[in-house]
Coordinates of C-alpha atoms and ligand atoms in Angstrom, one line a residue:
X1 CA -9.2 -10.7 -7.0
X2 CA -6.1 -10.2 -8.8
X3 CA -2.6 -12.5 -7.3
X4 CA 0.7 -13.5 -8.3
X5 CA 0.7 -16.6 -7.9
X6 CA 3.7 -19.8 -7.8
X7 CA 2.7 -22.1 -10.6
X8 CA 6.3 -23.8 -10.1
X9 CA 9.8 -23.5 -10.5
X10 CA 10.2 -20.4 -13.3
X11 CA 6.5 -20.1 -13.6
X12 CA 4.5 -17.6 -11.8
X13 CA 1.3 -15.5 -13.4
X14 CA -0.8 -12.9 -12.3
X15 CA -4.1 -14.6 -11.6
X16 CA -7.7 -14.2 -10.9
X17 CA -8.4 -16.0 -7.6
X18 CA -10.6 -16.5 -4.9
X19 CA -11.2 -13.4 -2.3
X20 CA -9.7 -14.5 1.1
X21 CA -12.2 -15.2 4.3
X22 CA -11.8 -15.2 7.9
X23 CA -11.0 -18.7 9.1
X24 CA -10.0 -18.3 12.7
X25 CA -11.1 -15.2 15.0
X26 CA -7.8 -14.0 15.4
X27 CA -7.8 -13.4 11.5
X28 CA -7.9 -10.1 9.5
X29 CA -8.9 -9.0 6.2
X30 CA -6.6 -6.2 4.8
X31 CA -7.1 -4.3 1.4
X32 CA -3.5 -4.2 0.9
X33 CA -2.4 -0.5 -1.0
X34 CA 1.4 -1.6 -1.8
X35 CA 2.9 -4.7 -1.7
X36 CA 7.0 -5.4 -2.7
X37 CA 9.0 -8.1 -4.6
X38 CA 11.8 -9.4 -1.6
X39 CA 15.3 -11.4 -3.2
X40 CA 13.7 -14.1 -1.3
X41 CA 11.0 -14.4 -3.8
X42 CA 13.4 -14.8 -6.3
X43 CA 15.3 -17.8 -4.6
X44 CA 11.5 -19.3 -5.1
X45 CA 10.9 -19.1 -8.5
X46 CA 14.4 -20.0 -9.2
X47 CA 14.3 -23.0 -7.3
X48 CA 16.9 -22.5 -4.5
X49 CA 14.3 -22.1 -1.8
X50 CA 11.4 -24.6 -1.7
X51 CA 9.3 -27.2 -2.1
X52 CA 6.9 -24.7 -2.8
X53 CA 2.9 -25.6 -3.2
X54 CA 1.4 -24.8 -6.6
X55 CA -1.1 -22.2 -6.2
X56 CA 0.8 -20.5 -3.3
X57 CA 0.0 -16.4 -3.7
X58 CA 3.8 -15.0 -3.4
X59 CA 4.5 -12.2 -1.6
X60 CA 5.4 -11.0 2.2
X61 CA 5.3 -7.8 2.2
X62 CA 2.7 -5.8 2.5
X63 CA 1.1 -2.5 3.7
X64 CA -2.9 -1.7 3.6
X65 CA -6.3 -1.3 4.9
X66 CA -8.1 -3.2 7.5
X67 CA -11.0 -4.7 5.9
X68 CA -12.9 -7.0 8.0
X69 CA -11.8 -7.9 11.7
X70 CA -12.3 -11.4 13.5
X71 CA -13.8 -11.9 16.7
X72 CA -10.6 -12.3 18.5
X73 CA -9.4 -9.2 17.6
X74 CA -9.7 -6.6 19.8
X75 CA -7.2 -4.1 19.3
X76 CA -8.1 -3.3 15.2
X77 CA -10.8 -1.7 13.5
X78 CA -12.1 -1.7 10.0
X79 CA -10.4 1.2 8.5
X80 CA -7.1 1.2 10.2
X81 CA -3.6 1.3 7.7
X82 CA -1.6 -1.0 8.7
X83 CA 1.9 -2.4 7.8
X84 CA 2.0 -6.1 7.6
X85 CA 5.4 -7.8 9.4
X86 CA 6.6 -10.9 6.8
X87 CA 6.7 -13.3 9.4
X88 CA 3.6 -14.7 11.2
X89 CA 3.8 -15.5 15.6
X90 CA 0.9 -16.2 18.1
X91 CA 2.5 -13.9 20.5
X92 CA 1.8 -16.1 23.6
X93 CA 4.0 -18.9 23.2
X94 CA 6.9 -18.3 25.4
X95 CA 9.5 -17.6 22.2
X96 CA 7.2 -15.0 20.9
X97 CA 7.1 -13.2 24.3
X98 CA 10.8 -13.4 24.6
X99 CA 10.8 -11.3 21.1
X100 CA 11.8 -14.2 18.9
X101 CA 8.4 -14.3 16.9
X102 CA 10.5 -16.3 13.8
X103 CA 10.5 -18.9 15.9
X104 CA 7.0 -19.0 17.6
X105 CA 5.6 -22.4 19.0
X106 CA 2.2 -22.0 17.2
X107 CA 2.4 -20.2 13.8
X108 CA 3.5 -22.9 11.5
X109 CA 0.9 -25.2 10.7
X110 CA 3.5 -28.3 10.6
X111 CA 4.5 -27.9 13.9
X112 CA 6.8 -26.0 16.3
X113 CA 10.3 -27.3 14.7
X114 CA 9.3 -26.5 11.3
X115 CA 11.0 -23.5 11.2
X116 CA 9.5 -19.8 10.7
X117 CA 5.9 -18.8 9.7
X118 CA 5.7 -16.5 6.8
X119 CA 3.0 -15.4 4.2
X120 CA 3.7 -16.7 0.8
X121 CA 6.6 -19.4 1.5
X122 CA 7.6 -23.0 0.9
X123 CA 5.2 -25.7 1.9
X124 CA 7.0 -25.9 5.2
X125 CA 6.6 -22.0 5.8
X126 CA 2.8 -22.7 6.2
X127 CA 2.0 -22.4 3.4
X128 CA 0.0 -18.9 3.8
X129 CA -0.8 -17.2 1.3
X130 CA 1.2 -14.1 0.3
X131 CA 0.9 -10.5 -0.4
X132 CA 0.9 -9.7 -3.8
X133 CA -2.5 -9.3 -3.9
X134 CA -5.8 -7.0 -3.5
X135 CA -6.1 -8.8 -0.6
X136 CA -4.9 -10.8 2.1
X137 CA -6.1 -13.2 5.2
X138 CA -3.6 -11.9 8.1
X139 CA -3.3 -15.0 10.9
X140 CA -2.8 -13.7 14.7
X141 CA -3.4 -10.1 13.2
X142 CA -3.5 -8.4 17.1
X143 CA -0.1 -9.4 17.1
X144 CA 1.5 -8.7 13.9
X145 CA -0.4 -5.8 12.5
X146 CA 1.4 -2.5 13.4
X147 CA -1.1 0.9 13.0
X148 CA 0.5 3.5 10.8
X149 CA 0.4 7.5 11.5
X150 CA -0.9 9.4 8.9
X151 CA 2.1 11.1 8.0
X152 CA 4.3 7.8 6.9
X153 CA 3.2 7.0 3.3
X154 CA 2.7 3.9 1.7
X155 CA 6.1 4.0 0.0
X156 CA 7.6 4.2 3.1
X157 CA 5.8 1.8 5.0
X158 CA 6.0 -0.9 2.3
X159 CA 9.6 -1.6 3.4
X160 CA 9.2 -1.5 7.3
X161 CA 7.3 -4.8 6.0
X162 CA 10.2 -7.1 5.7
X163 CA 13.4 -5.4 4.3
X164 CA 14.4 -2.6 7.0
X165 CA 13.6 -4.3 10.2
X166 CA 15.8 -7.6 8.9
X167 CA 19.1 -5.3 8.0
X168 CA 18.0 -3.5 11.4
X169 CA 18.2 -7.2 12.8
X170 CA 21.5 -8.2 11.2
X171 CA 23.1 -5.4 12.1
X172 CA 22.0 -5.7 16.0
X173 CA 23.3 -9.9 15.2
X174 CA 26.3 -8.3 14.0
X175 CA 27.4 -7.3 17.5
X176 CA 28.6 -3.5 16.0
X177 CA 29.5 -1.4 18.8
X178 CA 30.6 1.9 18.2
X179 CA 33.6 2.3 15.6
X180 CA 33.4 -1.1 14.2
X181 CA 34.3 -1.6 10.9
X182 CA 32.1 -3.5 9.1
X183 CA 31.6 -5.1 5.5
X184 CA 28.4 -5.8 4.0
X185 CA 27.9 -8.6 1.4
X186 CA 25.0 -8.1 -1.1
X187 CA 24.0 -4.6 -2.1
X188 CA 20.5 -5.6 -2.8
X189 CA 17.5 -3.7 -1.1
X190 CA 18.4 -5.5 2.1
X191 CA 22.2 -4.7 2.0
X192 CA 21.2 -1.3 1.3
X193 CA 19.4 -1.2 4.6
X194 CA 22.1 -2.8 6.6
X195 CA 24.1 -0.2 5.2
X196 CA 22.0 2.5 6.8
X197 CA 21.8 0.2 10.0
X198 CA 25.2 -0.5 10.4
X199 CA 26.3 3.2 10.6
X200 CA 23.0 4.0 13.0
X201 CA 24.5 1.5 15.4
X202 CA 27.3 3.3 15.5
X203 CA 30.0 1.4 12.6
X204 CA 33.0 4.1 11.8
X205 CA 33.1 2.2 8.7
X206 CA 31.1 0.3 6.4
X207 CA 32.9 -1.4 3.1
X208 CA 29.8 -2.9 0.7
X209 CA 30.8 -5.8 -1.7
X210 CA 29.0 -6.5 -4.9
X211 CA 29.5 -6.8 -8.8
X212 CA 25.9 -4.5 -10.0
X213 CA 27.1 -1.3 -10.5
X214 CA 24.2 1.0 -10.0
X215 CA 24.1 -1.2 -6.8
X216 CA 27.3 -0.2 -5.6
X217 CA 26.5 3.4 -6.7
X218 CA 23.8 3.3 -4.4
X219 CA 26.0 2.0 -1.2
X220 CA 28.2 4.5 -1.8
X221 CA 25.5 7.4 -1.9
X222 CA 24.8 5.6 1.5
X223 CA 27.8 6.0 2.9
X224 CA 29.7 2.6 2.1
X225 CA 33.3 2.3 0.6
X226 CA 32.2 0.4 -2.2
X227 CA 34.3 -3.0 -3.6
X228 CA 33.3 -4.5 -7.2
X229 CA 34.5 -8.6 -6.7
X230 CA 34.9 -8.6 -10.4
X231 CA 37.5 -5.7 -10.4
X232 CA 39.3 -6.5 -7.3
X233 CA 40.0 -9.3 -5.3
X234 CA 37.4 -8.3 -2.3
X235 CA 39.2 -10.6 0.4
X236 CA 42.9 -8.8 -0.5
X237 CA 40.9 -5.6 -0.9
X238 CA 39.1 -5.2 2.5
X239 CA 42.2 -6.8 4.1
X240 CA 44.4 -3.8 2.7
X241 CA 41.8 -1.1 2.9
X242 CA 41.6 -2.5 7.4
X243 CA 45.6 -2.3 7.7
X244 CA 45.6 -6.0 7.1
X245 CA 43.4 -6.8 10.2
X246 CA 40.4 -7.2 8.3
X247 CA 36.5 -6.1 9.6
X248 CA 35.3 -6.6 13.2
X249 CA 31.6 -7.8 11.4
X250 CA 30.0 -8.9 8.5
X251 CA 26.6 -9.3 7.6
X252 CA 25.6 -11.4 4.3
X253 CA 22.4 -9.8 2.3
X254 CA 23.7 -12.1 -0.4
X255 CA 22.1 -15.7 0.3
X256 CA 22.2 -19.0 -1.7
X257 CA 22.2 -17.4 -4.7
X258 CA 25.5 -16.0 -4.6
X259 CA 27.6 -15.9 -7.7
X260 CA 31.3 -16.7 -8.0
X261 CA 33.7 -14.1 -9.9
X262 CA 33.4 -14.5 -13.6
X263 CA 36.4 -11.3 -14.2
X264 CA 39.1 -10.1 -12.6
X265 CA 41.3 -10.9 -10.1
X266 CA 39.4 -13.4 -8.1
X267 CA 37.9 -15.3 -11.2
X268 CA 40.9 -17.4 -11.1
X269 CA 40.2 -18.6 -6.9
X270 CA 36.4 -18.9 -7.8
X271 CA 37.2 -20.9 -11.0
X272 CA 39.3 -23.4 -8.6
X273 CA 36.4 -24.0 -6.5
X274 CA 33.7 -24.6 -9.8
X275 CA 33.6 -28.6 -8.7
X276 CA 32.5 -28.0 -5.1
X277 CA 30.2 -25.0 -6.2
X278 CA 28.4 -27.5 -8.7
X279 CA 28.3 -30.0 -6.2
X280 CA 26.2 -27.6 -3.9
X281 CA 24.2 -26.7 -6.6
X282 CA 22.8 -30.3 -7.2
X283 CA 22.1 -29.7 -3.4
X284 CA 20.2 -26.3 -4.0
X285 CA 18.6 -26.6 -6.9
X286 CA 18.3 -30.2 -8.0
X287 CA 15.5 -29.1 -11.0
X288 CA 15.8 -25.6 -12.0
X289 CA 13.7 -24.0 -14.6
X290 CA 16.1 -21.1 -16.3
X291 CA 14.7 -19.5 -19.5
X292 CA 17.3 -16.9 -21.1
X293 CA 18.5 -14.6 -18.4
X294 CA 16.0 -15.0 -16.3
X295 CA 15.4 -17.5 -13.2
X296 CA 18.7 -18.7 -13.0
X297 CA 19.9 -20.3 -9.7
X298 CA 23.1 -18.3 -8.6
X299 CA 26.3 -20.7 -9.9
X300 CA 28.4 -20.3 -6.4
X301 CA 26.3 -20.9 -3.3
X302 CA 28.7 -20.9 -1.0
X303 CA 31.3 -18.1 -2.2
X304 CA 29.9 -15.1 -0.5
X305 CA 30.6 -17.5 2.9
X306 CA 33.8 -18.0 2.4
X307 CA 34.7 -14.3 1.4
X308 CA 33.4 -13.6 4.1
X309 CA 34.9 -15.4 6.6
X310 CA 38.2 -14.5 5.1
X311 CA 37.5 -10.6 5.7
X312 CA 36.6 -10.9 8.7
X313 CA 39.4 -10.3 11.2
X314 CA 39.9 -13.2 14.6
X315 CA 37.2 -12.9 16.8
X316 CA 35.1 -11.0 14.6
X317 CA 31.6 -11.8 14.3
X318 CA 29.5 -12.9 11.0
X319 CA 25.6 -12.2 10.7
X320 CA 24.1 -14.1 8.4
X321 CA 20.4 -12.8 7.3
X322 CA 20.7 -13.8 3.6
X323 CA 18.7 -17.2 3.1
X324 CA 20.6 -20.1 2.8
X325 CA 17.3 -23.2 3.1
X326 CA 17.5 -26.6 5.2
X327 CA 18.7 -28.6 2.1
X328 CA 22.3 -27.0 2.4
X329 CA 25.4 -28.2 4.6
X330 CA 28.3 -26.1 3.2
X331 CA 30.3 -23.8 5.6
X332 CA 33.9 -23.0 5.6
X333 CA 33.4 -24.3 9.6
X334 CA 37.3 -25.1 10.4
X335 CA 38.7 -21.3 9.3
X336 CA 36.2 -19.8 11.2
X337 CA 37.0 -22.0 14.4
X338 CA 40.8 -21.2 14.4
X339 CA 40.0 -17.5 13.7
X340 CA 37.1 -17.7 17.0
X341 CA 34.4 -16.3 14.6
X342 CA 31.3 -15.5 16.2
X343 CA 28.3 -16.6 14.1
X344 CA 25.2 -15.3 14.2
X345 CA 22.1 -16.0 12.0
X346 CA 18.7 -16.7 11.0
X347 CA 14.9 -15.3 10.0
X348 CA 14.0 -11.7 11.1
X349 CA 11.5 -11.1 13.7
X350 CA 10.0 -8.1 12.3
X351 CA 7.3 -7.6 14.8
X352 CA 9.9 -6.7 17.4
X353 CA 11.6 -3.9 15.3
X354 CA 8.9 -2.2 13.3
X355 CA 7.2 -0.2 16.0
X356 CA 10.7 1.2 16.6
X357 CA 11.4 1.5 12.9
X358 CA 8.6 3.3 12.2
X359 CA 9.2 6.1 14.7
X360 CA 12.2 6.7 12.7
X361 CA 10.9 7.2 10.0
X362 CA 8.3 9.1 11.4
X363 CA 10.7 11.3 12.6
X364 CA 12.7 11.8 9.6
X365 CA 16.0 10.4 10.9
X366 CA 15.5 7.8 8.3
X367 CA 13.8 8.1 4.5
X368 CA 13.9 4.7 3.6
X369 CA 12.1 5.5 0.0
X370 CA 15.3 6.6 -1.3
X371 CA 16.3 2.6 -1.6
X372 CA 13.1 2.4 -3.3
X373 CA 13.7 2.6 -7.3
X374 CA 10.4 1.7 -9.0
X375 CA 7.1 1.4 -8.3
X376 CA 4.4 -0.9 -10.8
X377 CA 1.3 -1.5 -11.2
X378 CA 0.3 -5.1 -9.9
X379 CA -1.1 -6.0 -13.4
X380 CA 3.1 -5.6 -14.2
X381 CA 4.2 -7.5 -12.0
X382 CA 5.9 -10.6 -13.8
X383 CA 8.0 -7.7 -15.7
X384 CA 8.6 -6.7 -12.4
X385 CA 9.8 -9.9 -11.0
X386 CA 11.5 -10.1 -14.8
X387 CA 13.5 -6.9 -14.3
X388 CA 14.5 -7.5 -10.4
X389 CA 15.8 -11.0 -10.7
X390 CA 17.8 -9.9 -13.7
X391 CA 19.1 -7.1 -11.6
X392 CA 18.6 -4.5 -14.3
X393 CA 20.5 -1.3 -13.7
X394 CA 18.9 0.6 -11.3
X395 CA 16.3 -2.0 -10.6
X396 CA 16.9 -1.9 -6.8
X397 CA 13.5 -2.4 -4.8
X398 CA 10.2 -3.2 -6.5
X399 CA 7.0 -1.6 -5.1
X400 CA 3.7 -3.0 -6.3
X401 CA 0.3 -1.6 -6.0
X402 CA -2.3 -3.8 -6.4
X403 CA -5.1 -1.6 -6.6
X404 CA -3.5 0.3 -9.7
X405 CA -4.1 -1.4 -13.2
X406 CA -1.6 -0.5 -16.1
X407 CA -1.5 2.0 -18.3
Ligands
NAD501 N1 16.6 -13.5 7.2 C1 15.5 -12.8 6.8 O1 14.6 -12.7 7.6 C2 15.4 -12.3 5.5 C3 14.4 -11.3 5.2 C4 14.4 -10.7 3.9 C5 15.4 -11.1 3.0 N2 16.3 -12.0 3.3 C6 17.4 -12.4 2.3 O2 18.3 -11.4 2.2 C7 19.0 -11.6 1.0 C8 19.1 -10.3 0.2 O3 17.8 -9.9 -0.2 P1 17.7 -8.8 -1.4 O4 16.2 -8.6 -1.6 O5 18.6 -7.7 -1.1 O6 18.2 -9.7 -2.6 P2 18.9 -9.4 -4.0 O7 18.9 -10.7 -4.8 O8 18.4 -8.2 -4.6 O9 20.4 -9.1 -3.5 C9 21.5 -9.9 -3.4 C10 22.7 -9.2 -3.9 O10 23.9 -10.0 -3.7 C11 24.8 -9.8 -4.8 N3 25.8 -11.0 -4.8 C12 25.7 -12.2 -5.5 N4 26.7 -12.9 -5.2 C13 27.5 -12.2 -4.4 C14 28.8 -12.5 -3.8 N5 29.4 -13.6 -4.0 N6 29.3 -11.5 -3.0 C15 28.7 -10.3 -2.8 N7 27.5 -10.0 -3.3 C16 26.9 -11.0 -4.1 C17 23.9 -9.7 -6.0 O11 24.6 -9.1 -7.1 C18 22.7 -8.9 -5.4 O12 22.9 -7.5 -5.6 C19 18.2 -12.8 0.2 O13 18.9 -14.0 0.5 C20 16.9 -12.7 0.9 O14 16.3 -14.0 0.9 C21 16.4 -12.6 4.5
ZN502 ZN1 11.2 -9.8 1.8
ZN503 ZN1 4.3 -17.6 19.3

């Protein structure tokens, strides 16, 4: 079958590979019919997120068919559509029955401290293979597997995968209760969704901070009061635009490969800071692998961090769902003590969210497919990846269907 697979850091291909097989009864086969390219895959290729395993099929997220069904499996048939959750949990260990399936006990091959399960991720993930594929082996499938109604399409499905439920899940981190302002950090596809989420919950406001115009476009269509950090200051901007209070909650969609300000008003701040922002980087990304614009490592990893804790007015609460990895220790920790931030973060667990999700969808109160910008062919997806790491204009989220061959 056809993959995309990590051959190392700034080198992934589309390859021919082996078929996946049943390995434990609890397994599943699925025929996947779309599959996605996630920010976090670009933190892989460009180094900031790893050790990855050569030979790893990237990729978690994923909608398809039920192919073959293990023994152990007794709620699946052959047949079914189903949407795949990103992150992997036995459901019987006692954190996955208490709803926090990124941390289940028995997942993660190297052990139940290793940190969260999930298909096509860094050694320590697993590693499991990913997504982008014709097909894929899905562990502790009774668990994770969600069934699909007819009416909710592929396009919609493909992002109750991974990228609505974790917005859905920052926002509930978040703390919003109703009339909350809030500011949103990164107006990626997740940003976008927390957007969305944000307001559901109940947010009177929502201001959305990034420099991608067709980015902020699209936060504004959602709703957002939109702030470009390379026209205006965003930490004097939200503080004027909140009466000088600042927001009750933030949630960062932005991650460790947050840029600093190269124009306007804050470039000068960001500038200051260049030493400390390279010394993280030797942190992060100790061997990147950039070739012209693509693949490069975000120069600032910590200055969407300490935006936000400046926006954010005393006792206010920060949600952190953008993926910062074990190898960083860079906080602004003593503001957000004498301000009595709340702080809240860490790895979705999308089995608890999708069923819920869905039926909104299903209903119509949400269309999540208007985030959804292109959709390619599987045999183009390294232009793909190309395209979306570059953030192209109005390259927002990245379907892929691997049963389609190009044109
Ligand atoms: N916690 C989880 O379970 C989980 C799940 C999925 C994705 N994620 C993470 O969420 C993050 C966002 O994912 P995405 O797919 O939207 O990625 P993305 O790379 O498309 O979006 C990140 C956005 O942040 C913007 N940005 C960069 N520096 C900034 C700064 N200093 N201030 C404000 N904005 C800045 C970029 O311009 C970009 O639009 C990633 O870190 C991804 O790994 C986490
Ligand atoms: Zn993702
Ligand atoms: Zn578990």
């Amino acid at each position: 079958m056809k993959a995309v697979v990590f051959h190392g850091i700034g080198d992934i291909r589309l390859d021919e590979v082996k078929d996946p097989s049943i390995k434990d009864p609890t397994d599943v086969i699925v025929r996947l019919t779309a599959s996605a390219i996630c920010g976090t895959d670009l933190h892989m290729v460009r180094g900031t997120l790893g050790p990855m395993k050569p030979g790893t099929i990237l990729g978690h997220e994923g909608v398809g068919v039920v192919e073959e069904v293990g023994k152990g499996v007794r709620n699946l048939k052959r047949g079914d559509r189903v949407v795949i959750p990103s992150t992997i949990a036995c459901g019987f260990c006692s954190y996955c029955r208490s709803g926090y399936f990124a941390q289940c006990d028995n997942a993660n091959p190297n052990g139940a401290r290793a940190g969260t399960a999930f298909f096509g991720g860094p050694e320590l993930t697993g590693p499991f293979d990913g997504l982008q594929a014709e097909l894929a082996r899905i562990p502790h499938a009774q668990v994770g597997l969600v069934k699909l109604p007819e009416e909710v399409t592929d396009d919609q499905a493909i992002l109750l995968s991974d990228i609505f439920p974790t917005a859905w899940f920052g926002a509930e981190m978040a703390e919003i209760t109703a009339g909350d302002t809030v500011a949103v950090f990164g107006c990626g596809p997740v940003g976008q969704f927390a957007i969305v989420s944000a307001f559901l919950m109940g947010a009177g406001r929502v201001l959305a901070v990034d420099r991608v115009p067709s980015r902020l476009m699209m936060a504004r269509d959602r709703g957002a009061e939109v702030i470009n950090f390379e026209d205006e200051d965003p930490v004097d901007t939200i503080l004027e635009l909140t009466g000088g209070i600042g927001v009750d909650r933030v949630i960062d969609c932005v991650g460790v490969d947050a840029e600093a300000a190269h124009a306007g008003p804050a470039e000068k701040k960001s500038a200051a800071l260049k030493e400390e922002f390279q010394r993280e980087l030797k942190m992060v990304a100790p061997t990147a692998n950039p070739q012209g614009n693509n693949w490069k490592p975000g120069d600032a990893p910590s200055q969407a961090l300490i935006w936000e804790v400046k926006s954010l007015a005393k006792a206010g609460t920060l949600s952190l769902i953008g993926v910062y990895p074990q190898t960083v220790s860079f906080f602004p920790i003593g503001e957000a003590m004498m301000m009595n931030l709340a702080i809240n973060m860490g790895n979705c667990h999308h089995r608890k969210y999708i069923p819920h999700l869905l039926e909104l969808v299903r209903s119509g109160s949400v269309n999540p497919t208007e985030i959804l910008t292109h959709m390619q062919p599987m045999t183009s997806a390294i232009e793909a990846y190309r395209a979306f790491d570059q953030r192209m204009a109005g390259w927002i989220k990245v379907e892929l269907n691997p049963q389609l061959q190009a044109a």
